PDB file of C-alpha atoms in Angstrom:
ATOM      1  CA  MET A   1      -5.414 -19.574   1.917  1.00  0.00           C
ATOM      2  CA  LEU A   2      -4.776 -16.402   4.567  1.00  0.00           C
ATOM      3  CA  LYS A   3      -4.301 -13.129   2.752  1.00  0.00           C
ATOM      4  CA  ARG A   4      -2.021 -10.716   4.390  1.00  0.00           C
ATOM      5  CA  THR A   5      -2.059  -6.939   5.870  1.00  0.00           C
ATOM      6  CA  LEU A   6      -0.372  -4.245   4.788  1.00  0.00           C
ATOM      7  CA  PHE A   7       0.020  -1.764   7.423  1.00  0.00           C
ATOM      8  CA  PHE A   8       1.538   1.848   6.323  1.00  0.00           C
ATOM      9  CA  SER A   9       3.096   3.936   9.411  1.00  0.00           C
ATOM     10  CA  THR A  10       5.544   6.080   7.466  1.00  0.00           C
ATOM     11  CA  PRO A  11       5.630   7.670   4.289  1.00  0.00           C
ATOM     12  CA  TYR A  12       5.912   5.151   1.139  1.00  0.00           C
ATOM     13  CA  CYS A  13       5.521   5.385  -2.410  1.00  0.00           C
ATOM     14  CA  LEU A  14       3.062   2.312  -3.333  1.00  0.00           C
ATOM     15  CA  SER A  15       2.569   1.614  -7.416  1.00  0.00           C
ATOM     16  CA  LEU A  16       1.365  -1.208  -9.044  1.00  0.00           C
ATOM     17  CA  ARG A  17       3.754  -2.952 -11.884  1.00  0.00           C
ATOM     18  CA  ASN A  18       2.811  -6.298 -13.321  1.00  0.00           C
ATOM     19  CA  GLY A  19      -0.193  -7.005 -10.992  1.00  0.00           C
ATOM     20  CA  GLN A  20       2.408  -6.354  -7.869  1.00  0.00           C
ATOM     21  CA  MET A  21       2.360  -3.286  -4.685  1.00  0.00           C
ATOM     22  CA  ILE A  22       5.254  -2.238  -5.652  1.00  0.00           C
ATOM     23  CA  ILE A  23       6.967  -0.231  -2.061  1.00  0.00           C
ATOM     24  CA  HIS A  24       9.544   2.330  -1.857  1.00  0.00           C
ATOM     25  CA  THR A  25      10.409   5.463  -0.225  1.00  0.00           C
ATOM     26  CA  ARG A  26      11.584   8.795  -1.525  1.00  0.00           C
ATOM     27  CA  GLU A  27      14.481   8.609   0.350  1.00  0.00           C
ATOM     28  CA  ALA A  28      15.340   5.218  -0.983  1.00  0.00           C
ATOM     29  CA  PRO A  29      13.733   4.706  -4.399  1.00  0.00           C
ATOM     30  CA  ASP A  30      15.665   1.860  -5.767  1.00  0.00           C
ATOM     31  CA  GLN A  31      15.212  -0.471  -2.625  1.00  0.00           C
ATOM     32  CA  ARG A  32      11.816  -1.878  -3.974  1.00  0.00           C
ATOM     33  CA  LYS A  33       9.370  -4.626  -2.509  1.00  0.00           C
ATOM     34  CA  SER A  34       7.006  -6.002  -4.389  1.00  0.00           C
ATOM     35  CA  ILE A  35       3.880  -8.097  -3.395  1.00  0.00           C
ATOM     36  CA  PRO A  36       1.603  -9.917  -5.585  1.00  0.00           C
ATOM     37  CA  ILE A  37      -1.777  -8.115  -5.245  1.00  0.00           C
ATOM     38  CA  GLU A  38      -3.690 -11.100  -4.710  1.00  0.00           C
ATOM     39  CA  ASP A  39      -1.865 -12.050  -1.215  1.00  0.00           C
ATOM     40  CA  ILE A  40      -3.270  -9.162   0.126  1.00  0.00           C
ATOM     41  CA  GLY A  41      -6.706  -8.901   1.904  1.00  0.00           C
ATOM     42  CA  PHE A  42      -6.369  -4.851   3.655  1.00  0.00           C
ATOM     43  CA  VAL A  43      -3.976  -2.294   3.293  1.00  0.00           C
ATOM     44  CA  VAL A  44      -4.552   0.846   6.318  1.00  0.00           C
ATOM     45  CA  LEU A  45      -2.546   3.779   5.265  1.00  0.00           C
ATOM     46  CA  GLU A  46      -2.084   5.792   8.633  1.00  0.00           C
ATOM     47  CA  ASP A  47       0.448   8.628   7.527  1.00  0.00           C
ATOM     48  CA  GLN A  48      -0.908  11.215   5.711  1.00  0.00           C
ATOM     49  CA  GLN A  49       2.372  11.585   3.255  1.00  0.00           C
ATOM     50  CA  THR A  50       1.940   8.235   1.563  1.00  0.00           C
ATOM     51  CA  SER A  51       1.338   8.382  -1.996  1.00  0.00           C
ATOM     52  CA  ILE A  52      -0.310   6.009  -3.828  1.00  0.00           C
ATOM     53  CA  THR A  53      -1.828   5.655  -7.676  1.00  0.00           C
ATOM     54  CA  LEU A  54      -4.814   5.264  -8.937  1.00  0.00           C
ATOM     55  CA  PRO A  55      -4.060   2.049 -11.164  1.00  0.00           C
ATOM     56  CA  LEU A  56      -2.936   0.240  -7.454  1.00  0.00           C
ATOM     57  CA  LEU A  57      -6.357   1.611  -6.181  1.00  0.00           C
ATOM     58  CA  ASN A  58      -8.042  -0.126  -8.707  1.00  0.00           C
ATOM     59  CA  ALA A  59      -6.557  -3.225  -9.139  1.00  0.00           C
ATOM     60  CA  LEU A  60      -6.916  -3.893  -4.989  1.00  0.00           C
ATOM     61  CA  SER A  61     -10.299  -2.984  -6.095  1.00  0.00           C
ATOM     62  CA  ASP A  62     -10.437  -5.500  -8.414  1.00  0.00           C
ATOM     63  CA  ASN A  63      -9.566  -8.331  -5.965  1.00  0.00           C
ATOM     64  CA  ASN A  64     -11.613  -7.264  -3.228  1.00  0.00           C
ATOM     65  CA  VAL A  65      -8.564  -5.786  -1.163  1.00  0.00           C
ATOM     66  CA  ALA A  66     -10.074  -3.324   1.521  1.00  0.00           C
ATOM     67  CA  VAL A  67      -8.057   0.061   1.891  1.00  0.00           C
ATOM     68  CA  ILE A  68      -8.921   2.021   5.166  1.00  0.00           C
ATOM     69  CA  LEU A  69      -7.489   5.492   5.168  1.00  0.00           C
ATOM     70  CA  CYS A  70      -6.462   7.035   7.964  1.00  0.00           C
ATOM     71  CA  GLY A  71      -7.080  11.237   9.075  1.00  0.00           C
ATOM     72  CA  GLU A  72      -5.311  13.308  11.055  1.00  0.00           C
ATOM     73  CA  ASN A  73      -5.586  11.905  14.215  1.00  0.00           C
ATOM     74  CA  ARG A  74      -4.791   8.589  13.013  1.00  0.00           C
ATOM     75  CA  MET A  75      -7.631   6.572  13.572  1.00  0.00           C
ATOM     76  CA  PRO A  76      -9.653   4.715  10.553  1.00  0.00           C
ATOM     77  CA  CYS A  77     -11.912   7.846   8.685  1.00  0.00           C
TER      78      CYS A  77
END
């Protein structure tokens, strides 16, 4: 099965609930999207204002998901 690559180039809030990544913005917290952790292969965090919770990072690590962090120049660190 192919895994998904998620690329976040604008500020998002990322969290974990019931084994799924919950994605929402600060401007519209009511509009949430969820993606099963087992469907994710890569997560690229480009924007410096993106927030991610520790339980989500742990779940991504447990499922061998590569998390790529970008610096201020928007290049991977």
